[in-house]
Amino acid sequence: MEPFSTVDAKAMPLDMTNVDTDQLVPARYLWRPRQDGYAEILFHDLRREPGFPLDAPAHKGAAIMVADRNFGCGSSREHAAWALVDSGFRVVIAPSFGDIFYSNSFKNGLLPIVLPEARCAELRAALARNPGTHLVVDLPAQTVTGPVGVNDGFSVDSFAVDPLRKELLIAGQDETGLTLSLAATIKGFVAGYAEAMPWV
Amino acid sequence: MAKTLFDKVWDAHVVERLQDGTCVLYIDRHLVHEVTSPQAFEGLRMAGRRVRRPDATIAVVDHNVPTTDRKSGIKEADSRLQVETLERNVAAFGVPYIPLLDERQGIVHIIGPELGASLPGMTIVCGDSHTSTHGALGSLAFGIGTSEVEHVLATQTLLQKPAKNMKVAVEGTLPFGVTAKDIVLAIIGRIGTAGGTGHVIEYTGSAIRALDMAGRMTVCNMSIEGGARAGMIAPDETTFEYVRGRPMAPRGEALERAIAWWKTLPSDPGAHYDKVVEIDAATIAPMVTWGTSPEAVAPITGVVPDPSEIADEAKRAQVERMLEYMALRPGQKLAEVPVDMVFIGSCTNGRIEDMRAAAEVARGRRVAPGVRALVVPGSGIVKRQAEEEGLDRVLTEAGFEWREPGCSMCLGMNPDKLTPGQRCASTSNRNFEGRQGPGGRTHLLSPAMAAAAAVMGRLADVRELAR
């Protein structure tokens, strides 16, 4: 997993609530081997609709998406995070996320950021007025910054992130290594547990 | 301190609390299927890791499998490859596996409880969001992504922060013709698809306690459609009776010991909930969705909403888009919407009780001309039991197709899918755009309501067909 620190990149607004994982990756593409890449599968059906922002020339190279509430709701398919990462996205900003998608994102070097609903709407409106504008996401400082000189009310927003997830993301490390380092503790737990609950 | 059901199951499984509050959570049962596991096994292979507890793991194929005769194998190359990949992986890593032609094969969330692999008080995970189903037994059960599948395979634990507690209390007696599916659709209509985000929902109240285990599983199954990763119902005599005698459930003294612990699990009086929702069972009617989100739901006696009456601009635009996709008119009566397809099955409604409910409506009637109706039992065991009860004959004589078990048209990963523009009355859990096939239109409802739609050729109030 690629280590994460600061992302200074074009941001794409997406004005849709409840974007579900079936829209991010329709089920009929879940067969695809991971190594074949999921970039072209991202929003497979929606991106064919006129006006969908993903393939707009101004958003080419966008690594940040500013979305609306309940982004990534629905199924547990990690393919949704893969498709975003394979398309170059490193950050999704939204008022809220589906819980499983939120968790899957961190495991793929994709940072989900929760900002207030009104703030996300402002950011999307500003990005719609100035397509291709950059945002700067600084994970160590936990800030999202708009560009200087664009009179769209951009400023600095702070966001919250679990310290452990932040640490792993910055290090580009997966959780399994960390957990395996606790093997002795797990073994100790299991011994007591097996005695207390022999039926499990 | 007074604890909730969730708190108690959580606390019993915390191996270690890390500095930021993240817990190493021990996992009792890991269910594995063919769609979300290939990359997890590949990850293990690349890191040279083994499956820590094959005995706590069960694998089955469900998402991809055809629901017609499969003795001659799977024709679709993509599906066949995924099934074969799982078979190779379970052989290489020593994971117990239920093959396609085994009678116990079925949808992972049907077979877990059915085999007694899912028990009260357990932590249960699976790479599938409808793992919330198993919470009906009083377990903490939730869906995980593929990275977490790999993590559980390697360590039998997960790194998790505790969820918040939410209580949904449904008090009173359900009116005639109203089922568990209607309860959960009404709940989602009330709280919205993000209402439970960050929470585990505990369903309480006399209407929940009165449900049988199948009904409880239907309710917990759709917790994720309300945004909650898990739903739970306190174990009681109904639960213990269900568990008793199942192949993998404890027996004799072990069972009595287990029950003694399970009886301590219900939430303590005065336990704190971060959110509480109360619903009067008597106000719930048979429900049907009209949009492309499960929260877009109304009683069958209602009409399609009028976007021009919605003040919030974003919400209005969303409803307009839904109506366009669903080809519905504002003010249109839901009971006048014609259907092309009917799907009865899925992890939400593929149990024997669901088959009985559908057959009860179908008995002596005929599927309306021009309508195709599929009935897909949730497992081989459900299928056999239904056949022993003669339900398959009732359904096929009425013109329903009686098929082999699997996820089928719930998500269209096998040949069972809608064609663009087709409209389906479905007992499944998601009505997202394209979910049952690109361009397909889904109305979610109960098995009895789906059977009523099949014989009427339109969405229909099952109470009109009462005998």
XYZ file of C-alpha atoms in Angstrom:
667
model
C 0.000 0.000 0.000
C 1.322 3.401 -0.973
C 2.213 5.575 2.071
C -0.050 8.567 2.479
C 1.000 12.035 3.569
C -0.188 15.072 1.647
C -2.311 15.069 -1.488
C -2.391 18.262 -3.573
C -4.643 17.440 -6.489
C -7.666 18.279 -8.564
C -10.937 17.687 -6.768
C -14.099 16.412 -8.453
C -17.538 17.253 -7.057
C -20.239 14.570 -7.083
C -23.740 15.860 -6.333
C -25.493 12.619 -5.420
C -26.709 11.348 -2.077
C -26.626 7.654 -1.091
C -24.081 6.622 -3.723
C -24.131 2.863 -3.187
C -21.454 0.307 -3.918
C -23.567 -1.190 -6.724
C -23.189 2.165 -8.475
C -19.449 2.328 -7.733
C -18.976 -1.245 -9.039
C -21.989 -3.095 -10.479
C -22.188 -6.718 -9.277
C -21.623 -8.092 -12.762
C -17.987 -6.924 -12.564
C -17.200 -8.597 -9.254
C -15.658 -11.492 -11.162
C -12.833 -9.376 -12.425
C -9.408 -10.437 -11.110
C -7.810 -7.771 -8.911
C -4.718 -7.547 -11.115
C -6.822 -6.554 -14.151
C -7.576 -3.236 -12.466
C -10.936 -1.640 -11.768
C -10.368 1.887 -13.118
C -12.698 1.470 -16.083
C -15.334 -0.179 -13.889
C -15.697 2.789 -11.514
C -19.258 4.157 -11.874
C -19.562 1.871 -14.891
C -23.204 2.648 -15.658
C -23.479 6.206 -14.311
C -20.437 7.539 -16.147
C -22.219 6.855 -19.424
C -24.902 9.396 -18.527
C -24.474 12.898 -19.957
C -23.099 15.376 -17.455
C -21.569 12.786 -15.113
C -18.387 14.502 -13.898
C -15.940 11.580 -13.872
C -14.834 11.747 -17.495
C -15.041 15.534 -17.882
C -11.685 16.792 -19.228
C -11.409 19.260 -16.332
C -11.390 16.364 -13.878
C -8.683 14.351 -15.580
C -6.145 13.393 -12.931
C -8.491 14.197 -10.029
C -7.370 12.435 -6.849
C -9.947 13.926 -4.500
C -13.721 13.513 -4.660
C -16.145 15.717 -2.771
C -19.384 13.769 -2.412
C -22.675 13.915 -0.540
C -24.140 12.051 2.420
C -24.024 8.282 2.897
C -21.368 7.733 0.245
C -20.485 4.052 -0.261
C -23.587 2.627 1.382
C -24.719 -0.891 0.538
C -22.650 -4.005 0.080
C -19.295 -4.864 1.656
C -17.540 -5.236 -1.703
C -14.030 -3.824 -1.352
C -14.072 -3.582 -5.145
C -15.654 -0.142 -4.610
C -12.500 1.120 -2.887
C -10.307 -0.637 -5.464
C -12.108 1.076 -8.328
C -11.577 4.500 -6.757
C -7.907 3.826 -6.003
C -7.280 2.349 -9.453
C -8.806 5.508 -10.948
C -6.298 7.621 -9.043
C -8.437 8.738 -6.110
C -6.694 9.028 -2.738
C -9.354 10.995 -0.840
C -13.157 11.075 -0.676
C -14.726 13.913 1.316
C -18.396 13.513 2.313
C -20.794 14.339 5.156
C -21.138 10.615 5.953
C -20.100 7.218 4.632
C -21.382 3.668 4.634
C -19.586 2.010 7.570
C -18.058 -0.901 5.664
C -16.887 1.256 2.758
C -15.332 3.678 5.254
C -13.358 0.886 6.842
C -12.391 -0.720 3.504
C -11.010 2.597 2.225
C -8.243 2.826 4.828
C -7.041 -0.643 3.918
C -6.409 0.496 0.369
C -4.677 3.803 0.993
C -7.874 5.745 0.326
C -8.638 8.391 2.965
C -12.337 9.022 3.689
C -12.848 12.440 5.305
C -16.044 13.523 7.038
C -16.812 17.249 6.834
C -20.127 18.913 7.735
C -22.900 18.596 5.159
C -23.074 22.353 4.515
C -19.306 22.538 4.064
C -19.319 19.664 1.561
C -22.082 21.451 -0.361
C -20.008 24.667 -0.416
C -16.959 22.809 -1.633
C -18.948 21.050 -4.369
C -20.472 24.340 -5.494
C -17.051 26.000 -5.579
C -15.570 23.104 -7.546
C -18.484 23.212 -9.986
C -17.833 26.896 -10.592
C -14.081 26.343 -11.043
C -13.663 22.858 -12.469
C -10.226 21.373 -12.008
C -9.458 23.360 -8.856
C -7.004 21.747 -6.465
C -7.552 20.928 -2.821
C -4.738 20.062 -0.452
C -5.324 17.236 2.009
C -2.670 17.065 4.709
C -3.113 13.846 6.700
C -0.402 14.491 9.325
C -1.985 17.900 10.094
C -5.544 16.558 9.471
C -6.535 19.528 7.309
C -8.219 20.183 3.969
C -7.131 23.442 2.362
C -8.525 25.272 -0.631
C -6.329 27.186 -3.073
C -5.232 30.738 -2.334
C -6.666 33.280 -4.765
C -9.894 31.537 -5.622
C -12.641 33.648 -4.162
C -14.952 30.847 -3.293
C -14.806 30.837 0.433
C -12.154 28.158 0.580
C -10.388 27.972 3.864
C -8.821 25.386 6.080
C -10.994 22.592 7.441
C -9.832 20.219 10.126
C -10.992 16.627 10.111
C -10.936 13.759 12.573
C -9.330 10.394 11.972
C -8.591 7.454 14.272
C -4.971 7.718 15.417
C -4.227 4.086 14.610
C -5.697 4.285 11.114
C -3.768 7.498 10.505
C -0.524 5.881 11.623
C -1.022 2.840 9.380
C -2.010 4.993 6.405
C 1.031 7.237 6.741
C 3.285 4.209 7.090
C 1.546 2.413 4.209
C 1.188 -0.619 6.484
C -1.593 -3.172 6.671
C -3.285 -4.174 9.900
C -2.474 -7.853 9.689
C 1.204 -7.308 10.486
C 0.254 -5.265 13.536
C -2.194 -7.888 14.776
C 0.222 -10.748 14.196
C 2.715 -8.915 16.421
C 0.151 -9.423 19.213
C 0.147 -13.200 18.723
C 1.095 -13.972 22.317
C -1.751 -11.837 23.680
C -4.241 -13.506 21.345
C -2.983 -16.938 22.415
C -3.461 -16.013 26.065
C -6.992 -14.799 25.395
C -7.932 -17.925 23.476
C -6.805 -20.202 26.298
C -9.110 -18.522 28.814
C -11.891 -18.181 26.316
C -11.892 -21.823 25.288
C -12.298 -22.770 28.923
C -15.145 -20.317 29.543
C -17.024 -21.076 26.321
C -16.198 -24.622 25.258
C -19.189 -24.782 22.929
C -17.792 -22.178 20.538
C -22.586 -0.171 34.889
C -25.706 -1.243 32.997
C -24.731 -2.799 29.669
C -26.529 -3.402 26.421
C -26.644 -6.727 24.596
C -24.052 -5.336 22.195
C -21.773 -4.180 25.039
C -21.868 -7.630 26.637
C -21.025 -9.575 23.476
C -18.367 -7.030 22.552
C -16.707 -7.084 25.970
C -16.592 -10.886 25.993
C -14.514 -10.818 22.805
C -12.014 -8.016 23.438
C -8.530 -9.509 23.335
C -6.719 -6.224 23.824
C -7.507 -2.505 23.880
C -4.956 -0.469 21.961
C -4.001 3.082 22.935
C -6.563 4.921 20.767
C -9.512 2.765 21.836
C -9.261 0.379 18.889
C -9.842 -3.161 20.097
C -8.484 -6.466 18.933
C -11.787 -8.340 18.718
C -11.854 -12.129 18.753
C -14.008 -13.686 16.018
C -15.853 -16.918 16.760
C -17.217 -17.725 13.330
C -16.052 -16.744 9.861
C -18.288 -17.497 6.896
C -16.646 -17.380 3.490
C -18.125 -17.247 -0.019
C -16.702 -17.132 -3.505
C -17.037 -13.448 -4.405
C -15.196 -11.566 -1.680
C -12.594 -14.176 -0.725
C -10.263 -14.819 -3.713
C -8.053 -11.788 -3.070
C -7.974 -12.579 0.659
C -6.615 -16.082 0.085
C -4.198 -14.656 -2.474
C -2.976 -12.181 0.162
C -2.329 -15.031 2.608
C -0.456 -16.939 -0.038
C 1.759 -13.977 -0.922
C 2.589 -13.304 2.734
C 3.203 -16.986 3.439
C 0.459 -17.046 6.103
C -1.931 -19.818 7.033
C -5.561 -19.825 8.161
C -5.345 -19.560 11.927
C -8.551 -21.432 12.752
C -9.948 -23.454 9.858
C -12.325 -25.103 12.367
C -13.997 -21.722 13.010
C -14.392 -21.089 9.290
C -16.980 -22.403 6.841
C -16.986 -21.793 3.097
C -19.875 -22.128 0.669
C -20.737 -20.960 -2.852
C -23.904 -18.903 -3.213
C -23.599 -15.590 -5.121
C -22.646 -17.005 -8.505
C -24.370 -20.316 -8.717
C -27.068 -21.099 -11.261
C -30.488 -21.903 -9.824
C -31.358 -24.376 -12.554
C -30.067 -27.940 -12.590
C -26.325 -27.855 -11.868
C -25.362 -31.495 -12.011
C -23.686 -30.819 -15.341
C -21.627 -27.972 -13.863
C -21.699 -24.189 -14.243
C -21.941 -22.972 -17.826
C -20.957 -19.330 -17.235
C -17.153 -19.114 -17.410
C -16.753 -16.216 -14.927
C -18.935 -17.893 -12.323
C -17.282 -21.244 -12.816
C -13.837 -19.699 -12.340
C -14.858 -18.051 -9.065
C -16.368 -21.280 -7.751
C -13.303 -23.280 -8.793
C -11.017 -20.687 -7.216
C -12.816 -21.042 -3.891
C -12.584 -24.817 -4.156
C -8.834 -24.596 -4.746
C -8.400 -22.166 -1.861
C -10.358 -24.185 0.701
C -8.384 -27.279 -0.293
C -5.041 -25.481 -0.017
C -5.832 -23.838 3.338
C -7.828 -26.671 4.908
C -11.064 -24.737 5.306
C -14.298 -26.757 5.706
C -16.388 -26.377 2.568
C -19.947 -27.162 1.551
C -19.862 -28.041 -2.155
C -22.466 -26.976 -4.684
C -24.112 -30.380 -4.895
C -24.248 -30.914 -1.111
C -27.775 -30.644 0.286
C -26.515 -28.193 2.933
C -25.392 -25.725 0.248
C -27.253 -22.447 0.240
C -27.000 -18.740 0.909
C -24.342 -18.193 3.533
C -26.735 -16.270 5.816
C -29.377 -18.972 5.574
C -27.078 -21.896 6.281
C -25.144 -20.377 9.224
C -28.140 -20.397 11.579
C -29.647 -23.485 9.919
C -26.572 -25.613 10.679
C -26.125 -24.191 14.168
C -22.839 -22.625 13.055
C -24.197 -19.249 14.175
C -25.024 -19.150 17.877
C -26.085 -16.535 20.431
C -23.303 -14.463 21.959
C -20.879 -15.187 19.132
C -18.953 -12.720 17.025
C -19.681 -13.679 13.417
C -18.234 -12.100 10.296
C -18.442 -12.657 6.563
C -17.382 -10.687 3.517
C -20.970 -9.709 2.893
C -22.991 -6.841 4.303
C -26.018 -8.999 5.099
C -24.062 -10.833 7.789
C -26.223 -8.687 10.072
C -28.810 -11.481 9.618
C -27.143 -13.660 12.264
C -27.692 -10.966 14.899
C -31.231 -12.352 15.187
C -29.722 -15.056 17.419
C -28.248 -12.470 19.772
C -24.818 -12.605 18.190
C -22.722 -9.677 17.032
C -22.566 -10.284 13.293
C -21.385 -7.868 10.662
C -20.105 -7.649 7.111
C -16.449 -7.028 6.348
C -14.378 -6.169 3.279
C -11.878 -8.443 1.606
C -8.882 -7.007 3.521
C -10.700 -7.827 6.740
C -11.522 -11.309 5.447
C -7.789 -11.818 5.023
C -7.153 -10.361 8.481
C -9.626 -12.749 10.099
C -8.286 -15.736 8.178
C -4.764 -14.902 9.353
C -5.458 -13.878 12.956
C -9.050 -14.893 13.910
C -9.423 -11.296 15.098
C -10.363 -7.877 13.748
C -9.240 -4.394 14.712
C -12.429 -2.521 15.542
C -13.705 0.395 17.538
C -16.927 -0.232 19.457
C -20.057 0.950 17.667
C -22.642 3.182 19.312
C -25.850 1.649 20.656
C -29.181 2.290 18.985
C -32.493 0.864 20.127
C -35.433 0.368 17.811
C -38.440 -0.628 19.896
C -41.480 -2.029 18.086
C -44.297 -2.375 20.571
C -47.774 -3.788 20.111
C -49.435 -6.327 17.864
C -48.919 -6.449 14.109
C -52.126 -5.995 12.113
C -53.370 -8.852 9.923
C -51.232 -9.348 6.794
C -48.210 -7.488 8.179
C -44.919 -9.393 8.479
C -41.323 -9.003 9.631
C -40.371 -7.625 6.210
C -42.950 -4.879 6.597
C -41.556 -4.064 10.045
C -38.028 -3.603 8.766
C -39.117 -1.657 5.676
C -41.162 0.625 7.940
C -38.129 1.098 10.213
C -35.880 2.010 7.276
C -38.563 4.360 5.973
C -38.495 6.068 9.352
C -34.757 6.251 10.105
C -33.465 6.500 6.515
C -30.625 4.556 4.894
C -28.041 6.318 7.055
C -30.103 6.340 10.259
C -28.051 3.587 11.859
C -24.605 4.554 10.542
C -21.950 4.029 13.218
C -24.423 2.125 15.394
C -25.446 -1.404 16.165
C -29.235 -1.586 16.240
C -30.890 -3.623 18.961
C -34.484 -4.463 18.034
C -36.721 -4.714 21.073
C -40.389 -4.587 21.976
C -43.301 -6.989 22.074
C -43.720 -7.125 18.282
C -40.095 -8.232 17.870
C -40.285 -10.766 20.702
C -43.409 -12.228 19.084
C -41.538 -12.943 15.820
C -40.240 -16.417 15.068
C -36.527 -16.783 14.264
C -37.136 -16.453 10.513
C -38.868 -13.121 11.058
C -36.137 -11.940 13.386
C -33.538 -12.825 10.762
C -35.456 -10.854 8.124
C -35.437 -7.796 10.385
C -31.744 -8.051 11.325
C -30.808 -8.821 7.703
C -31.823 -5.364 6.539
C -30.064 -3.471 9.361
C -27.396 -2.540 6.842
C -30.087 -0.942 4.648
C -30.692 1.343 7.611
C -26.953 2.092 7.719
C -26.155 -0.133 10.725
C -23.407 -2.668 10.261
C -25.141 -5.009 12.704
C -28.588 -5.637 14.159
C -29.215 -7.723 17.256
C -32.140 -9.268 19.110
C -31.781 -10.512 22.678
C -31.786 -14.314 22.866
C -34.825 -15.839 24.571
C -36.703 -19.155 24.683
C -37.593 -18.793 20.971
C -33.859 -18.566 20.232
C -32.854 -21.496 22.449
C -35.606 -23.653 20.964
C -34.354 -22.797 17.468
C -30.737 -23.652 18.301
C -31.470 -26.933 20.059
C -30.624 -29.983 17.973
C -28.947 -28.174 15.061
C -25.949 -30.140 13.722
C -23.215 -27.767 14.911
C -24.959 -26.515 18.045
C -23.790 -27.680 21.472
C -25.694 -30.543 23.093
C -26.424 -31.851 26.544
C -24.449 -30.262 29.336
C -22.553 -27.967 26.970
C -25.851 -26.595 25.706
C -27.152 -26.007 29.220
C -23.940 -24.156 30.081
C -24.222 -22.104 26.927
C -27.856 -21.252 27.615
C -26.938 -20.165 31.126
C -24.542 -17.619 29.597
C -26.889 -16.630 26.803
C -29.531 -15.807 29.421
C -27.207 -13.159 30.857
C -26.927 -11.360 27.515
C -30.151 -9.288 27.282
C -29.567 -5.588 27.925
C -29.609 -4.526 31.567
C -32.397 -2.226 32.748
C -31.199 1.361 32.423
C -28.528 0.550 29.832
C -27.596 3.566 27.740
C -28.538 3.905 24.075
C -27.124 6.728 21.970
C -30.263 6.742 19.838
C -33.783 5.424 20.461
C -36.599 4.999 17.934
C -40.060 3.799 18.914
C -42.573 2.374 16.472
C -46.160 1.334 17.138
C -46.677 -2.053 15.481
C -50.371 -1.343 14.994
C -49.547 1.494 12.565
C -47.508 -0.703 10.172
C -49.132 -1.758 6.876
C -47.801 -4.080 4.144
C -44.968 -2.046 2.629
C -43.476 -1.690 -0.834
C -40.598 0.434 -2.104
C -41.179 2.840 -4.974
C -37.635 4.219 -5.456
C -34.031 3.116 -5.795
C -33.147 3.313 -2.120
C -34.755 1.107 0.548
C -35.835 4.247 2.441
C -38.065 5.140 -0.535
C -40.890 3.029 0.827
C -44.629 3.418 1.430
C -47.644 1.363 2.487
C -49.200 -0.522 -0.446
C -52.323 1.587 0.093
C -50.262 4.718 -0.645
C -49.212 6.605 -3.759
C -45.942 7.532 -5.449
C -44.730 10.787 -3.863
C -44.799 14.091 -5.713
C -41.330 15.666 -5.897
C -42.820 19.133 -6.343
C -44.028 18.897 -2.740
C -40.480 18.374 -1.403
C -38.864 21.581 -0.120
C -35.247 20.372 0.118
C -33.644 20.806 -3.297
C -31.212 17.882 -3.115
C -33.921 15.556 -1.826
C -36.310 16.695 -4.584
C -33.696 16.061 -7.276
C -33.059 12.608 -5.828
C -36.763 11.702 -5.885
C -37.144 13.030 -9.438
C -34.268 10.849 -10.550
C -35.769 7.830 -8.797
C -39.161 8.289 -10.426
C -37.570 8.670 -13.834
C -35.523 5.502 -13.351
C -38.505 3.611 -11.957
C -40.875 5.011 -14.633
C -43.470 6.016 -12.052
C -45.754 9.072 -11.973
C -46.239 11.315 -8.941
C -49.533 10.426 -7.286
C -49.757 7.037 -9.010
C -51.384 4.405 -6.789
C -48.806 1.799 -5.799
C -51.420 -0.955 -6.052
C -51.845 -0.127 -9.755
C -48.201 -0.623 -10.759
C -47.915 -3.645 -13.117
C -45.005 -6.076 -12.713
C -43.140 -8.293 -15.195
C -41.185 -10.445 -12.770
C -41.505 -11.720 -9.233
C -38.549 -12.938 -7.193
C -39.104 -14.820 -3.934
C -35.896 -15.761 -2.131
C -32.581 -14.218 -0.918
C -30.940 -14.078 2.515
C -33.740 -11.732 3.542
C -36.641 -14.059 2.678
C -35.379 -17.469 1.565
C -36.315 -19.524 4.639
C -38.995 -22.216 4.932
C -41.396 -19.784 6.609
C -41.057 -17.486 3.565
C -41.747 -20.375 1.190
C -44.861 -21.222 3.214
C -46.066 -17.617 3.133
C -45.687 -17.472 -0.644
C -47.349 -20.868 -1.158
C -50.256 -19.876 1.059
C -51.090 -16.983 -1.269
C -50.371 -19.008 -4.417
C -52.523 -22.015 -3.434
C -55.294 -22.472 -5.966
C -54.384 -19.350 -7.911
C -52.418 -18.712 -11.113
C -49.526 -16.419 -11.911
C -50.979 -13.611 -14.037
C -50.418 -13.821 -17.816
C -47.172 -12.162 -18.900
C -45.602 -12.425 -15.437
C -42.652 -14.689 -14.648
C -42.271 -15.696 -11.009
C -39.147 -17.337 -9.539
C -39.054 -19.013 -6.166
C -35.512 -19.701 -4.985
C -35.191 -21.472 -1.630
C -32.330 -20.213 0.525
C -30.682 -23.610 0.965
C -30.906 -27.233 -0.049
C -32.350 -28.001 3.372
C -35.085 -25.379 2.932
C -35.760 -26.820 -0.512
C -36.131 -30.385 0.759
C -38.339 -29.329 3.641
C -40.567 -27.315 1.306
C -40.852 -30.314 -1.009
C -41.724 -32.574 1.921
C -44.502 -30.141 2.769
C -45.675 -30.088 -0.853
C -45.039 -26.361 -1.231
C -43.153 -26.871 -4.487
C -46.245 -28.471 -6.034
C -48.514 -25.701 -4.815
C -46.184 -23.121 -6.322
C -45.493 -24.874 -9.616
C -49.192 -25.676 -10.121
C -49.797 -21.939 -9.740
C -47.202 -21.229 -12.422
C -44.226 -20.281 -10.222
C -40.773 -21.647 -11.087
C -39.237 -23.745 -8.291
C -35.457 -23.504 -8.418
C -32.155 -24.517 -6.836
C -30.769 -22.518 -3.876
C -28.523 -19.455 -4.181
C -28.480 -15.659 -4.121
C -30.018 -15.604 -7.592
C -31.847 -12.487 -8.694
C -31.084 -10.526 -5.539
C -27.940 -9.269 -7.226
C -27.909 -10.859 -10.662
C -24.464 -12.458 -10.539
C -25.895 -15.609 -12.086
C -28.172 -15.897 -15.143
C -31.221 -14.786 -13.091
C -31.458 -11.093 -13.849
C -33.786 -8.429 -15.127
C -33.507 -6.978 -18.608
C -33.547 -3.171 -19.006
C -36.934 -1.715 -18.120
C -38.298 -4.892 -16.530
C -40.143 -4.369 -13.279
C -39.792 -6.862 -10.450
C -41.613 -7.419 -7.179
C -38.781 -8.810 -5.077
C -38.390 -10.157 -1.554
C -34.694 -9.230 -1.601
C -33.043 -6.342 0.224
C -31.803 -3.757 -2.279
C -33.607 -1.768 -4.923
C -30.528 0.133 -6.122
C -30.307 1.135 -9.788
C -29.217 -1.892 -11.795
C -29.044 -4.166 -8.753
C -31.108 -6.982 -10.314
C -29.712 -6.334 -13.791
C -28.847 -3.143 -15.706
C -31.931 -0.970 -16.140
C -34.057 -3.295 -13.996
C -36.664 -1.815 -11.643
C -37.055 -3.347 -8.204
C -39.897 -3.091 -5.696
C -39.021 -4.613 -2.325
C -41.771 -6.349 -0.372
C -42.621 -9.405 1.738
C -42.976 -12.971 0.362
C -46.773 -12.887 0.747
C -46.917 -9.525 -1.029
C -44.622 -10.822 -3.785
C -46.869 -13.835 -4.335
C -49.861 -11.501 -4.411
C -48.114 -9.388 -7.059
C -47.469 -12.521 -9.107
C -51.097 -13.625 -9.187
C -52.498 -10.106 -9.646
C -49.915 -9.045 -12.254
C -49.371 -5.830 -10.325
C -48.307 -4.642 -6.899
C -51.206 -5.658 -4.716
C -52.372 -5.527 -1.131
C -52.125 -9.121 0.066
C -54.990 -8.453 2.486
C -57.348 -8.262 -0.508
C -56.566 -11.908 -1.220
C -57.296 -13.057 2.315
C -59.428 -16.133 2.576
